[in-house]
mmCIF file of C-alpha atoms in Angstrom:
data_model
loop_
_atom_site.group_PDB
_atom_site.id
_atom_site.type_symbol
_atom_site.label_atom_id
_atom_site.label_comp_id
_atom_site.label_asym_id
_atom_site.label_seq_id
_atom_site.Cartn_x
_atom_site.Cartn_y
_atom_site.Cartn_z
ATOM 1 C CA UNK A 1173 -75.431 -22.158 32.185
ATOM 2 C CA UNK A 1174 -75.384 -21.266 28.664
ATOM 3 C CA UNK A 1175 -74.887 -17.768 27.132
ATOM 4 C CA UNK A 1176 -72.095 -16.422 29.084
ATOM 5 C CA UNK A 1177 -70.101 -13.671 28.198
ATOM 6 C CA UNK A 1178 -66.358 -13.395 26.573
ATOM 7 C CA UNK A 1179 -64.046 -14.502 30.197
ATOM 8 C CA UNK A 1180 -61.074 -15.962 31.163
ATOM 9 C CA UNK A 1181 -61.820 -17.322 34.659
ATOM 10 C CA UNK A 1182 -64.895 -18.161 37.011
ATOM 11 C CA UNK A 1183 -65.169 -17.356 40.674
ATOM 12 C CA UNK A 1184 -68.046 -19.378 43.063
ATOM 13 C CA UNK A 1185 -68.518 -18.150 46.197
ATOM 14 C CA UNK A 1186 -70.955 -19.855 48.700
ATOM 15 C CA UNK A 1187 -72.049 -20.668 52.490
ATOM 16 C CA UNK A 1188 -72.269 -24.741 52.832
ATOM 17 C CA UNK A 1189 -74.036 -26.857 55.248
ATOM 18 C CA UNK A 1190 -72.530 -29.930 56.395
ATOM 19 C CA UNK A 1191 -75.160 -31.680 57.814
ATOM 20 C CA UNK A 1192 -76.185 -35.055 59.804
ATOM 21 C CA UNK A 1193 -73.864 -37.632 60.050
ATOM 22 C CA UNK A 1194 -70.600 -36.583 57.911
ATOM 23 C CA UNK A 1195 -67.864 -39.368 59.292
ATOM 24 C CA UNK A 1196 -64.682 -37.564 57.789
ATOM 25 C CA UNK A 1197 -61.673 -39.160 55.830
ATOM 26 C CA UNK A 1198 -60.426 -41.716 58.487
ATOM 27 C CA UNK A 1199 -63.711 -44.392 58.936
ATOM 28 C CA UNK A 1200 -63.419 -46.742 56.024
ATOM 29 C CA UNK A 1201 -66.397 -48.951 56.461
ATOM 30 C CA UNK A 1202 -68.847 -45.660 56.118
ATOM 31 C CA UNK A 1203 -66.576 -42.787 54.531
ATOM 32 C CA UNK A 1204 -64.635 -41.091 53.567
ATOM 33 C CA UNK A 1205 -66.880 -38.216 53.336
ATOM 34 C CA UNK A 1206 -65.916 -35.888 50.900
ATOM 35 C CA UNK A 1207 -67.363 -32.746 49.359
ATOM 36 C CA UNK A 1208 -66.538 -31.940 45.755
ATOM 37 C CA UNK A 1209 -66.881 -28.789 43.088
ATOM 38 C CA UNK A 1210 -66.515 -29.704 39.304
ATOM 39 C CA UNK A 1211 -66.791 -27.272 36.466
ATOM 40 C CA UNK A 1212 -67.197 -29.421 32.921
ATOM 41 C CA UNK A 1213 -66.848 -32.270 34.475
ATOM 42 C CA UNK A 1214 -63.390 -31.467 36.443
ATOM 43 C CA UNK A 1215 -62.788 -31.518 39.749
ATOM 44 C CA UNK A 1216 -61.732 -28.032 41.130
ATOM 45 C CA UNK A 1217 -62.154 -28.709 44.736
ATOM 46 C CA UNK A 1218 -62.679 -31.610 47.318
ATOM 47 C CA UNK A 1219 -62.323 -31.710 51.033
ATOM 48 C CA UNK A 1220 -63.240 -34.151 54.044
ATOM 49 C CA UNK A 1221 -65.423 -32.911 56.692
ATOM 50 C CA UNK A 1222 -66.080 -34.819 60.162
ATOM 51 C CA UNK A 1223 -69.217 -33.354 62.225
ATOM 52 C CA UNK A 1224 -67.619 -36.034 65.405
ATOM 53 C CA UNK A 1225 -63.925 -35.126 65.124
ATOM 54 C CA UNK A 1226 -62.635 -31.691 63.589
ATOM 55 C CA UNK A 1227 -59.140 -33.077 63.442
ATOM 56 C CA UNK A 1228 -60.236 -35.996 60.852
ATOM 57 C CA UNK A 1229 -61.028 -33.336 57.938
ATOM 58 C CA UNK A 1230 -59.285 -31.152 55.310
ATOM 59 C CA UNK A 1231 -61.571 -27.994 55.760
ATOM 60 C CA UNK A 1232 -60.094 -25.347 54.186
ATOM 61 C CA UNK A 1233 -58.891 -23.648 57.649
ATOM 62 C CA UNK A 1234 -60.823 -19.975 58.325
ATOM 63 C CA UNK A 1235 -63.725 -21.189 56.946
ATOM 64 C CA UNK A 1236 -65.647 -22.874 59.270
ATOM 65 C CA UNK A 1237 -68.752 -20.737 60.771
ATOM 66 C CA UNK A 1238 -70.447 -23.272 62.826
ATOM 67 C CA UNK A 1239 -69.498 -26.568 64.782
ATOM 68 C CA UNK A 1240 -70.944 -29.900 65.599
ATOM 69 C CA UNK A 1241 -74.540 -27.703 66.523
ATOM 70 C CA UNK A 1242 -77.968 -28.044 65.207
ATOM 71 C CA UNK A 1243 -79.043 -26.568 62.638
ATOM 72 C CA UNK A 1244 -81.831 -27.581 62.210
ATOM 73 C CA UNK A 1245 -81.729 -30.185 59.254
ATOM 74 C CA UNK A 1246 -82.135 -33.588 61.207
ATOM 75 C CA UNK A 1247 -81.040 -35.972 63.834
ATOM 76 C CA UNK A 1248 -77.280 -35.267 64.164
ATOM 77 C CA UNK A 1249 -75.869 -31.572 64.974
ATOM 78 C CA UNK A 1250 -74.132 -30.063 61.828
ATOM 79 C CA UNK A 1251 -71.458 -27.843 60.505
ATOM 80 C CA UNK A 1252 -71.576 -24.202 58.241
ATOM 81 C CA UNK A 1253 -68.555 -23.209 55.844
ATOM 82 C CA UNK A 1254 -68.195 -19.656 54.415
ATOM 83 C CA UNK A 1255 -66.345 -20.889 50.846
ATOM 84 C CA UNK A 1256 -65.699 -17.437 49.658
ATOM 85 C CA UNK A 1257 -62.270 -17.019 50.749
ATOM 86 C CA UNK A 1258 -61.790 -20.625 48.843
ATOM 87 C CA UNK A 1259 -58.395 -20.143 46.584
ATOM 88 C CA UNK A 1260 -59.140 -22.929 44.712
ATOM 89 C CA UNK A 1261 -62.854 -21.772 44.235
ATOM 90 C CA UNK A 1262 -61.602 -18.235 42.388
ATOM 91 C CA UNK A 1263 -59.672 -17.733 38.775
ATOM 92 C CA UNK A 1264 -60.830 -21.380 37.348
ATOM 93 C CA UNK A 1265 -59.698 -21.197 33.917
ATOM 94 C CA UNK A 1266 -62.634 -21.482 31.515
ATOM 95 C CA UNK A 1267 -63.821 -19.334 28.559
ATOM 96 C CA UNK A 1268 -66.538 -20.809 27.273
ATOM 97 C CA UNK A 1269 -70.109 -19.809 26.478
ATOM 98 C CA UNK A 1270 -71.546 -22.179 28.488
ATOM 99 C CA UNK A 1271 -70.867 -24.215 31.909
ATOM 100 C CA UNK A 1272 -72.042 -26.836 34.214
ATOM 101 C CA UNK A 1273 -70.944 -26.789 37.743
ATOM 102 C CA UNK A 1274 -71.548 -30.086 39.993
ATOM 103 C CA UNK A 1275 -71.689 -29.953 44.047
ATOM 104 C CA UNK A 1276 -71.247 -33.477 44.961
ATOM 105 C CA UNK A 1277 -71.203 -35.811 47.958
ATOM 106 C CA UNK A 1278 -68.885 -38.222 46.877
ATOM 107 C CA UNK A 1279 -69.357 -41.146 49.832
ATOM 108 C CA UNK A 1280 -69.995 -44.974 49.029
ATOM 109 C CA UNK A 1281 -72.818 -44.683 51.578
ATOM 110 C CA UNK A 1282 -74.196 -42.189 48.865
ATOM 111 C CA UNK A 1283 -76.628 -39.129 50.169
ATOM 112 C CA UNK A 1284 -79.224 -41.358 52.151
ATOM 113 C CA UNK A 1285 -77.034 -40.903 55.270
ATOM 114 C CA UNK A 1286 -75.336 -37.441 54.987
ATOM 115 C CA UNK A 1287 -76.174 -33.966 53.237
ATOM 116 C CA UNK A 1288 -75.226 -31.009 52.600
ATOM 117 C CA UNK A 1289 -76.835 -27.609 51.400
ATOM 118 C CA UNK A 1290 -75.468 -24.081 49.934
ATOM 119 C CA UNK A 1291 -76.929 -20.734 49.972
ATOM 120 C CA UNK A 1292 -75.619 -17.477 48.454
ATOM 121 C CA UNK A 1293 -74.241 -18.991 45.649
ATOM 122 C CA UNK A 1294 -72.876 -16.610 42.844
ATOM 123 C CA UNK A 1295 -70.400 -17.970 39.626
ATOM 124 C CA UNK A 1296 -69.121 -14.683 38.774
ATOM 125 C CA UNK A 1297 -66.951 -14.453 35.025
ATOM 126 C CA UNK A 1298 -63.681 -12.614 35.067
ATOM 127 C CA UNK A 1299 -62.951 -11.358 31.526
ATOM 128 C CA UNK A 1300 -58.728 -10.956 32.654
ATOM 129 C CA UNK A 1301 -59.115 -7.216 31.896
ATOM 130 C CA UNK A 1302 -57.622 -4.338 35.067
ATOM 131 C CA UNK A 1303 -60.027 -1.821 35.211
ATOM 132 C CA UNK A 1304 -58.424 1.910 33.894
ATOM 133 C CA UNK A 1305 -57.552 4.386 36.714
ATOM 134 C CA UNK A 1306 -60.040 7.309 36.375
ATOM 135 C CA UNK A 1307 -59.240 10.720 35.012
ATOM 136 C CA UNK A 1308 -59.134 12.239 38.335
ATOM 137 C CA UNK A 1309 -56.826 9.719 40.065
ATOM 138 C CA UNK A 1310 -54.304 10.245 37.043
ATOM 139 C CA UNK A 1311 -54.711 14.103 37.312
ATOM 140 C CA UNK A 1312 -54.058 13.239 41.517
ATOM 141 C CA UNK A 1313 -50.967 11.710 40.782
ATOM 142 C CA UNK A 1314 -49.822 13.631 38.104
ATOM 143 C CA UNK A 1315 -49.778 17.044 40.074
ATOM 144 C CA UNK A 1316 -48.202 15.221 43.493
ATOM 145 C CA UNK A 1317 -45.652 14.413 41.074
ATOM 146 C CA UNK A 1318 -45.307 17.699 39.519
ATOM 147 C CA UNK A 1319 -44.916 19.180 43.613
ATOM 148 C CA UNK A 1320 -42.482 16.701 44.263
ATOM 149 C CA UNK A 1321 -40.260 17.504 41.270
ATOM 150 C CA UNK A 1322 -40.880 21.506 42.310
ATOM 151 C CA UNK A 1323 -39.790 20.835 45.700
ATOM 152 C CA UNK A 1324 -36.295 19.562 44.446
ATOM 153 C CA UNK A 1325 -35.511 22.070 42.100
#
């Protein structure tokens, strides 16, 4: 992405697939099988995922939508991840104009045997700045505090 505006952090929220044969962090002679986020060529995020056994990954726990069902992508049933409650996927320090982000399947199989797809993806820029209260809210507070005071006199 190039042209971004002045920021301080980046945000990337998305739904992710899992799908046919993903063998997890335990089986060396075909894994592990481990998704990964890089912004600028740095890693950001990685985790395992298993579609056989749940309890050989590193998920990011509340994040799993689907389980070891079909989804319709191939041979083997599959897996769905909402990543938008990802803390490592929110505030990634970066300010520049532009940006490359990398989803990778990072397997010595390589991609022939597993997959994986996103949807809704959205990189959102924070520029660090707290949005004002509005007029009205300050004129709220202002005369609850000005009843308050009244009260005690």
């Amino acid at each position: 992405m190039e042209g971004l505006p002045a920021h301080t952090s980046v945000s990337i929220d998305f739904l992710l697939a899992v799908i046919d044969s993903w063998d997890g962090l335990g089986v060396t002679n075909v894994g592990p099988d481990i998704f990964e986020v890089l912004v600028d060529g740095t890693l950001v995020f990685a985790a395992g995922y298993n579609n056989f056994d749940a309890a050989d990954q590193s998920a990011v726990r509340g994040t799993q939508l689907a389980y070891d069902v079909p989804l319709g992508f191939g041979n083997w049933n599959d897996a769905a991840y909402d990543m938008t409650s990802v803390a490592a996927l929110h505030g990634i320090a970066h300010s520049s104009s532009s940006m490359t982000v990398q989803f990778r399947f990072a397997n010595p199989q390589g991609i022939d045997d597993e997959s994986f797809a996103l949807e809704n993806l959205r990189i959102s820029v924070n520029d660090g700045t707290v949005p004002e209260p509005s007029m009205l809210a300050l004129l709220g507070a202002g005369l609850a505090g000005l009843g308050l005071r009244r009260r005690r006199i």
